[in-house]
mmCIF file of C-alpha atoms in Angstrom:
data_model
loop_
_atom_site.group_PDB
_atom_site.id
_atom_site.type_symbol
_atom_site.label_atom_id
_atom_site.label_comp_id
_atom_site.label_asym_id
_atom_site.label_seq_id
_atom_site.Cartn_x
_atom_site.Cartn_y
_atom_site.Cartn_z
ATOM 1 C CA ASP A 484 15.106 50.716 -64.976
ATOM 2 C CA GLN A 485 15.028 47.318 -63.275
ATOM 3 C CA THR A 486 12.708 44.302 -62.892
ATOM 4 C CA MET A 487 12.385 42.518 -59.346
ATOM 5 C CA SER A 488 11.029 39.316 -58.638
ATOM 6 C CA GLN A 489 10.514 37.517 -55.186
ATOM 7 C CA SER A 490 9.747 33.981 -54.364
ATOM 8 C CA GLY A 491 9.570 31.902 -50.990
ATOM 9 C CA ALA A 492 9.137 28.569 -50.007
ATOM 10 C CA GLY A 493 8.336 27.191 -46.465
ATOM 11 C CA LEU A 494 8.329 23.764 -44.853
ATOM 12 C CA PHE A 495 6.484 23.349 -41.557
ATOM 13 C CA ILE A 496 5.884 20.598 -38.928
ATOM 14 C CA LEU A 497 3.151 20.868 -36.629
ATOM 15 C CA ASP A 498 2.265 17.979 -33.757
ATOM 16 C CA ARG A 499 -0.298 18.224 -30.764
ATOM 17 C CA VAL A 500 -0.121 15.645 -28.108
ATOM 18 C CA GLU A 501 -3.230 15.122 -25.596
ATOM 19 C CA LEU A 502 -1.797 14.150 -22.167
ATOM 20 C CA GLY A 503 -5.198 12.979 -20.679
ATOM 21 C CA PRO A 504 -8.262 15.071 -20.857
ATOM 22 C CA GLN A 505 -7.050 18.341 -19.258
ATOM 23 C CA TRP A 506 -3.337 18.703 -20.566
ATOM 24 C CA GLY A 507 -2.268 19.392 -24.227
ATOM 25 C CA ILE A 508 1.183 20.372 -25.893
ATOM 26 C CA SER A 509 1.621 21.398 -29.053
ATOM 27 C CA LEU A 510 4.993 21.867 -31.227
ATOM 28 C CA SER A 511 5.696 23.554 -34.686
ATOM 29 C CA LEU A 512 8.900 23.771 -36.502
ATOM 30 C CA ARG A 513 9.297 25.698 -39.701
ATOM 31 C CA TYR A 514 12.092 26.607 -42.107
ATOM 32 C CA ASP A 515 11.653 29.478 -44.512
ATOM 33 C CA ARG A 516 13.437 30.841 -47.510
ATOM 34 C CA VAL A 517 12.775 33.845 -49.422
ATOM 35 C CA THR A 518 14.726 34.752 -52.349
ATOM 36 C CA ASN A 519 14.723 38.036 -54.517
ATOM 37 C CA LYS A 520 16.296 38.573 -57.743
ATOM 38 C CA LEU A 521 16.753 42.044 -59.459
ATOM 39 C CA ASP A 522 17.595 42.710 -63.169
ATOM 40 C CA ASP A 523 19.196 46.211 -63.684
ATOM 41 C CA HIS A 524 18.229 47.253 -67.169
ATOM 42 C CA LEU A 525 19.493 50.813 -66.842
ATOM 43 C CA LYS A 526 23.532 49.956 -66.019
ATOM 44 C CA ALA A 527 24.178 53.676 -65.236
ATOM 45 C CA GLY A 528 27.657 54.290 -65.960
ATOM 46 C CA GLY A 529 28.519 50.899 -67.165
ATOM 47 C CA ASN A 530 27.562 49.607 -63.557
ATOM 48 C CA ASP A 531 25.202 46.522 -63.655
ATOM 49 C CA LEU A 532 23.801 46.398 -60.092
ATOM 50 C CA SER A 533 21.546 43.035 -60.874
ATOM 51 C CA SER A 534 21.823 40.943 -57.998
ATOM 52 C CA ASP A 535 20.294 38.058 -55.901
ATOM 53 C CA VAL A 536 19.824 38.100 -52.275
ATOM 54 C CA ALA A 537 18.213 35.254 -50.037
ATOM 55 C CA TYR A 538 16.814 34.976 -46.553
ATOM 56 C CA LYS A 539 16.569 31.972 -44.732
ATOM 57 C CA LYS A 540 15.586 31.023 -41.311
ATOM 58 C CA ALA A 541 14.368 28.366 -39.220
ATOM 59 C CA THR A 542 11.948 29.142 -36.124
ATOM 60 C CA GLY A 543 9.812 27.343 -33.717
ATOM 61 C CA ARG A 544 6.653 27.561 -31.187
ATOM 62 C CA LEU A 545 5.930 25.460 -28.038
ATOM 63 C CA GLY A 546 2.296 25.882 -26.480
ATOM 64 C CA LEU A 547 0.741 24.175 -23.423
ATOM 65 C CA THR A 548 -3.059 24.123 -22.439
ATOM 66 C CA TRP A 549 -4.814 22.970 -19.583
ATOM 67 C CA ASN A 550 -8.491 22.621 -19.195
ATOM 68 C CA PRO A 551 -9.553 22.016 -15.338
ATOM 69 C CA LEU A 552 -13.264 22.453 -16.511
ATOM 70 C CA PRO A 553 -15.245 21.989 -19.583
ATOM 71 C CA ASP A 554 -16.015 25.612 -20.276
ATOM 72 C CA PHE A 555 -12.551 26.916 -18.871
ATOM 73 C CA SER A 556 -9.053 26.633 -20.048
ATOM 74 C CA LEU A 557 -5.499 28.319 -19.566
ATOM 75 C CA TYR A 558 -2.874 28.455 -22.089
ATOM 76 C CA ALA A 559 0.848 29.526 -22.667
ATOM 77 C CA SER A 560 3.229 29.580 -25.403
ATOM 78 C CA TRP A 561 6.504 30.274 -26.709
ATOM 79 C CA GLY A 562 7.981 31.273 -29.869
ATOM 80 C CA THR A 563 10.412 32.821 -32.337
ATOM 81 C CA GLY A 564 9.920 34.937 -35.177
ATOM 82 C CA PHE A 565 11.539 35.748 -38.758
ATOM 83 C CA LEU A 566 10.798 38.845 -40.881
ATOM 84 C CA PRO A 567 12.903 39.319 -44.107
ATOM 85 C CA PRO A 568 12.838 42.849 -45.941
ATOM 86 C CA GLY A 569 10.182 43.175 -48.097
ATOM 87 C CA THR A 570 10.404 44.511 -51.571
ATOM 88 C CA GLU A 571 9.926 48.158 -50.772
ATOM 89 C CA GLU A 572 12.634 48.183 -47.960
ATOM 90 C CA LEU A 573 15.173 46.375 -50.467
ATOM 91 C CA VAL A 574 14.593 48.473 -53.799
ATOM 92 C CA ASN A 575 14.754 52.042 -51.938
ATOM 93 C CA ASN A 576 18.812 51.661 -52.066
ATOM 94 C CA PRO A 577 20.492 54.509 -50.317
ATOM 95 C CA TYR A 578 23.860 53.477 -51.551
ATOM 96 C CA ALA A 579 23.237 53.631 -55.290
ATOM 97 C CA TYR A 580 20.583 54.744 -58.163
ATOM 98 C CA GLY A 581 18.952 51.424 -58.232
ATOM 99 C CA GLY A 582 19.992 47.980 -57.067
ATOM 100 C CA PHE A 583 19.212 46.450 -53.758
ATOM 101 C CA ASN A 584 19.918 47.944 -50.211
ATOM 102 C CA THR A 585 22.000 44.834 -49.472
ATOM 103 C CA TYR A 586 23.198 45.895 -46.124
ATOM 104 C CA LEU A 587 19.535 45.022 -44.698
ATOM 105 C CA VAL A 588 19.027 41.908 -42.528
ATOM 106 C CA PRO A 589 15.985 40.029 -41.425
ATOM 107 C CA ALA A 590 14.555 41.014 -38.144
ATOM 108 C CA THR A 591 13.955 38.349 -35.356
ATOM 109 C CA SER A 592 11.803 37.820 -32.308
ATOM 110 C CA ASN A 593 11.062 35.665 -29.621
ATOM 111 C CA GLY A 594 7.816 36.099 -27.278
ATOM 112 C CA GLU A 595 5.464 34.663 -25.091
ATOM 113 C CA GLU A 596 1.785 34.652 -24.759
ATOM 114 C CA VAL A 597 -0.399 33.509 -21.463
ATOM 115 C CA GLY A 598 -4.244 33.553 -21.892
ATOM 116 C CA ALA A 599 -7.563 32.221 -20.543
ATOM 117 C CA ARG A 600 -10.844 31.290 -22.183
ATOM 118 C CA GLY A 601 -13.965 30.052 -21.603
ATOM 119 C CA SER A 602 -17.737 30.684 -21.202
ATOM 120 C CA ILE A 603 -20.419 30.997 -18.311
ATOM 121 C CA ARG A 604 -23.873 29.312 -18.635
ATOM 122 C CA ASP A 605 -23.458 29.589 -22.494
ATOM 123 C CA SER A 606 -24.537 33.249 -22.636
ATOM 124 C CA PHE A 607 -21.115 35.080 -21.713
ATOM 125 C CA ILE A 608 -17.810 34.073 -23.586
ATOM 126 C CA TYR A 609 -14.475 35.615 -22.717
ATOM 127 C CA ASP A 610 -10.935 35.255 -23.990
ATOM 128 C CA VAL A 611 -8.004 37.278 -22.443
ATOM 129 C CA ALA A 612 -4.361 37.170 -23.197
ATOM 130 C CA LEU A 613 -1.197 38.878 -22.096
ATOM 131 C CA PHE A 614 1.629 38.709 -24.668
ATOM 132 C CA TYR A 615 5.391 40.060 -24.773
ATOM 133 C CA LEU A 616 7.361 40.100 -27.756
ATOM 134 C CA ALA A 617 11.285 41.099 -28.009
ATOM 135 C CA THR A 618 12.966 41.663 -31.460
ATOM 136 C CA GLU A 619 16.349 42.356 -33.023
ATOM 137 C CA ASN A 620 17.408 44.352 -36.066
ATOM 138 C CA ASP A 621 13.673 45.703 -36.349
ATOM 139 C CA PHE A 622 13.031 48.106 -39.412
ATOM 140 C CA GLY A 623 12.788 51.855 -39.660
ATOM 141 C CA ARG A 624 12.647 54.561 -42.345
ATOM 142 C CA TYR A 625 14.120 57.509 -42.863
ATOM 143 C CA ARG A 626 15.182 60.162 -45.257
ATOM 144 C CA MET A 627 18.649 61.812 -46.671
ATOM 145 C CA PRO A 628 19.184 65.432 -47.396
ATOM 146 C CA SER A 629 21.002 64.472 -50.659
ATOM 147 C CA ARG A 630 17.710 62.702 -51.926
ATOM 148 C CA PRO A 631 14.938 64.456 -49.910
ATOM 149 C CA LEU A 632 12.103 62.923 -51.798
ATOM 150 C CA GLU A 633 12.813 59.365 -51.233
ATOM 151 C CA THR A 634 12.181 57.151 -48.133
ATOM 152 C CA PHE A 635 14.750 54.533 -47.021
ATOM 153 C CA TYR A 636 14.719 51.928 -44.584
ATOM 154 C CA GLY A 637 17.184 50.261 -42.185
ATOM 155 C CA ASN A 638 17.818 48.122 -39.401
ATOM 156 C CA VAL A 639 17.491 50.572 -36.714
ATOM 157 C CA GLY A 640 17.325 48.778 -33.492
ATOM 158 C CA SER A 641 15.904 46.330 -31.095
ATOM 159 C CA THR A 642 12.442 46.599 -29.809
ATOM 160 C CA TYR A 643 10.258 45.297 -26.746
ATOM 161 C CA ARG A 644 6.417 45.055 -27.191
ATOM 162 C CA TYR A 645 3.885 43.917 -24.399
ATOM 163 C CA GLY A 646 -0.042 44.055 -24.415
ATOM 164 C CA LEU A 647 -3.245 43.015 -23.720
ATOM 165 C CA GLU A 648 -5.650 41.449 -25.760
ATOM 166 C CA THR A 649 -9.472 40.898 -24.963
ATOM 167 C CA PHE A 650 -12.604 39.698 -26.231
ATOM 168 C CA LEU A 651 -16.010 39.426 -24.673
ATOM 169 C CA ALA A 652 -19.455 38.242 -26.153
ATOM 170 C CA TRP A 653 -22.927 38.473 -24.226
ATOM 171 C CA TYR A 654 -25.916 36.920 -25.324
ATOM 172 C CA PRO A 655 -28.817 38.386 -22.578
ATOM 173 C CA LEU A 656 -31.443 37.402 -25.017
ATOM 174 C CA GLU A 657 -31.888 34.977 -27.721
ATOM 175 C CA PRO A 658 -31.745 37.522 -30.596
ATOM 176 C CA LEU A 659 -29.391 40.045 -29.105
ATOM 177 C CA ALA A 660 -25.635 39.862 -29.148
ATOM 178 C CA LEU A 661 -23.024 41.929 -27.747
ATOM 179 C CA ARG A 662 -19.637 42.020 -28.468
ATOM 180 C CA LEU A 663 -16.208 43.751 -27.334
ATOM 181 C CA ALA A 664 -12.827 43.562 -28.289
ATOM 182 C CA TYR A 665 -10.117 45.923 -26.956
ATOM 183 C CA THR A 666 -6.152 45.650 -27.539
ATOM 184 C CA TYR A 667 -3.415 47.423 -25.402
ATOM 185 C CA SER A 668 -0.088 47.699 -27.030
ATOM 186 C CA HIS A 669 2.847 49.129 -25.241
ATOM 187 C CA PHE A 670 5.429 49.087 -28.116
ATOM 188 C CA LYS A 671 8.921 50.588 -27.790
ATOM 189 C CA TYR A 672 12.180 50.804 -29.103
ATOM 190 C CA GLY A 673 15.056 49.921 -26.780
ATOM 191 C CA PHE A 674 17.310 51.384 -28.596
ATOM 192 C CA VAL A 675 17.464 53.267 -32.135
ATOM 193 C CA GLN A 676 20.324 54.092 -34.374
ATOM 194 C CA SER A 677 19.202 56.648 -36.728
ATOM 195 C CA ALA A 678 20.866 57.304 -40.355
ATOM 196 C CA ASP A 679 22.855 59.753 -38.822
ATOM 197 C CA PRO A 680 25.619 58.121 -36.432
ATOM 198 C CA THR A 681 25.616 60.965 -34.072
ATOM 199 C CA HIS A 682 21.868 60.651 -33.196
ATOM 200 C CA THR A 683 20.551 57.802 -31.126
ATOM 201 C CA TYR A 684 17.193 57.493 -29.520
ATOM 202 C CA HIS A 685 16.348 55.343 -26.436
ATOM 203 C CA ASN A 686 12.828 54.382 -25.125
ATOM 204 C CA THR A 687 10.835 55.760 -28.102
ATOM 205 C CA TRP A 688 7.530 54.291 -29.248
ATOM 206 C CA LEU A 689 7.095 52.374 -32.287
ATOM 207 C CA PRO A 690 5.519 54.556 -35.110
ATOM 208 C CA ASN A 691 2.172 53.348 -36.491
ATOM 209 C CA SER A 692 1.222 51.612 -33.229
ATOM 210 C CA PRO A 693 -1.643 52.906 -31.467
ATOM 211 C CA GLN A 694 -1.825 52.143 -27.734
ATOM 212 C CA HIS A 695 -5.459 51.619 -27.789
ATOM 213 C CA GLN A 696 -8.009 50.042 -30.066
ATOM 214 C CA LEU A 697 -11.650 49.282 -29.158
ATOM 215 C CA TYR A 698 -14.287 47.547 -31.012
ATOM 216 C CA LEU A 699 -18.157 47.453 -29.669
ATOM 217 C CA ASP A 700 -20.663 45.778 -31.560
ATOM 218 C CA ALA A 701 -24.303 44.739 -31.073
ATOM 219 C CA GLY A 702 -26.368 42.701 -33.577
ATOM 220 C CA TYR A 703 -30.056 42.237 -33.129
ATOM 221 C CA LYS A 704 -31.983 39.240 -34.930
ATOM 222 C CA ILE A 705 -35.472 40.949 -35.964
ATOM 223 C CA THR A 706 -36.952 37.931 -37.386
ATOM 224 C CA ALA A 707 -35.378 34.884 -39.129
ATOM 225 C CA ALA A 708 -34.656 36.764 -42.400
ATOM 226 C CA TRP A 709 -33.641 40.122 -41.162
ATOM 227 C CA THR A 710 -30.939 41.175 -38.799
ATOM 228 C CA ALA A 711 -29.701 44.841 -37.689
ATOM 229 C CA GLY A 712 -26.442 45.846 -35.976
ATOM 230 C CA ALA A 713 -24.314 48.790 -34.938
ATOM 231 C CA ALA A 714 -20.604 48.798 -33.919
ATOM 232 C CA LEU A 715 -18.094 51.578 -32.685
ATOM 233 C CA GLU A 716 -14.567 51.638 -33.640
ATOM 234 C CA TYR A 717 -11.840 53.551 -31.583
ATOM 235 C CA VAL A 718 -8.128 53.932 -32.236
ATOM 236 C CA SER A 719 -5.919 56.441 -30.123
ATOM 237 C CA SER A 720 -3.342 58.447 -31.789
ATOM 238 C CA TRP A 721 0.254 57.272 -32.677
ATOM 239 C CA TYR A 722 3.827 58.676 -33.653
ATOM 240 C CA ILE A 723 4.886 58.876 -37.406
ATOM 241 C CA ASP A 724 8.520 58.127 -36.759
ATOM 242 C CA SER A 725 10.939 56.326 -34.168
ATOM 243 C CA THR A 726 12.037 59.943 -33.009
ATOM 244 C CA ASN A 727 8.696 60.844 -31.821
ATOM 245 C CA ARG A 728 9.472 64.325 -32.836
ATOM 246 C CA ILE A 729 6.460 66.947 -32.813
ATOM 247 C CA PHE A 730 7.337 69.669 -35.043
ATOM 248 C CA PRO A 731 5.636 73.353 -34.458
ATOM 249 C CA ASN A 732 2.661 72.559 -36.921
ATOM 250 C CA GLY A 733 1.692 69.500 -35.054
ATOM 251 C CA TYR A 734 3.122 67.152 -37.593
ATOM 252 C CA GLY A 735 4.538 64.084 -35.900
ATOM 253 C CA ARG A 736 1.608 62.447 -34.119
ATOM 254 C CA THR A 737 -1.791 61.618 -35.559
ATOM 255 C CA ASP A 738 -5.033 62.506 -33.837
ATOM 256 C CA PRO A 739 -7.274 59.472 -32.533
ATOM 257 C CA TYR A 740 -10.275 58.852 -34.228
ATOM 258 C CA ALA A 741 -13.632 56.949 -33.836
ATOM 259 C CA LEU A 742 -15.817 55.369 -36.483
ATOM 260 C CA VAL A 743 -19.527 54.399 -36.321
ATOM 261 C CA HIS A 744 -20.736 51.540 -38.279
ATOM 262 C CA VAL A 745 -24.582 50.558 -39.053
ATOM 263 C CA ARG A 746 -25.888 47.655 -41.036
ATOM 264 C CA LEU A 747 -28.887 45.593 -42.054
ATOM 265 C CA ALA A 748 -28.860 42.304 -43.571
ATOM 266 C CA TYR A 749 -31.664 39.907 -45.230
ATOM 267 C CA ARG A 750 -31.090 36.113 -45.528
ATOM 268 C CA PHE A 751 -32.959 34.008 -47.964
ATOM 269 C CA GLN A 752 -32.624 30.622 -49.650
ATOM 270 C CA MET A 753 -32.679 29.679 -53.314
ATOM 271 C CA GLY A 754 -32.851 25.966 -54.023
ATOM 272 C CA GLN A 755 -30.386 24.670 -51.453
ATOM 273 C CA THR A 756 -27.984 27.690 -51.723
ATOM 274 C CA PRO A 757 -28.328 30.168 -48.741
ATOM 275 C CA PHE A 758 -27.722 34.063 -49.785
ATOM 276 C CA GLU A 759 -27.353 37.086 -47.693
ATOM 277 C CA LEU A 760 -27.772 40.661 -48.721
ATOM 278 C CA MET A 761 -26.161 43.586 -46.524
ATOM 279 C CA LEU A 762 -26.431 47.338 -46.782
ATOM 280 C CA SER A 763 -23.845 48.815 -44.430
ATOM 281 C CA GLY A 764 -22.166 52.323 -43.869
ATOM 282 C CA ARG A 765 -19.721 54.046 -41.479
#
């Protein structure tokens, strides 16, 4: 029996400097403060667990772009991150019935990204990026034998994540558009400290993080008003928790899946206002 409220405020400064027609530099600085307030109405055993907890952090990002050609550019960036505990992490308190889990601290990160984007003869567009992100005090979930029906959260360790993001678009004919998006994610814990201090894990995969995600889409403009399209979406399997355990019944890792999307759209105009009706399924 408790009431929780959360408020946040942020201030950021963003600047971009053009160093001639080919080079550009961008800089952003940000300061955030997230405040959580909890009023304990139950006061079990006369113990009032009402409290306030605030998380604040300054972060920044620096980017550089180079455009040697009008239809080709390279870019690179470095930045820091800040992720405070959410409401679900805070109110699931393993140390008392009610109140905040005040032992949680924000997760912090720093990472880099490099990429290239451009077009070829206005019929082929591409965007390819490589990224790397290292975090400290990342969150994980666990359960305790004394309270088996509840899920708790803690700062379980450090992670390193790198991967590839790609987007391709091809317009072989004026009414036809083909698009592909693919993401490869190599997300692992460097070190995991479980709720049981005698158990630690190294080099395990992050839960809920599929390695492969693929999206293919085709759209065809039948007339000026009618458009049809179809898409295929594929997501590979992922682990359920940070231990990467596979139980005898197979639980512990999801199955990969694919979705097929189809759509038909009709565009029209009433007066000066455009409208679109779409029928879609997957």
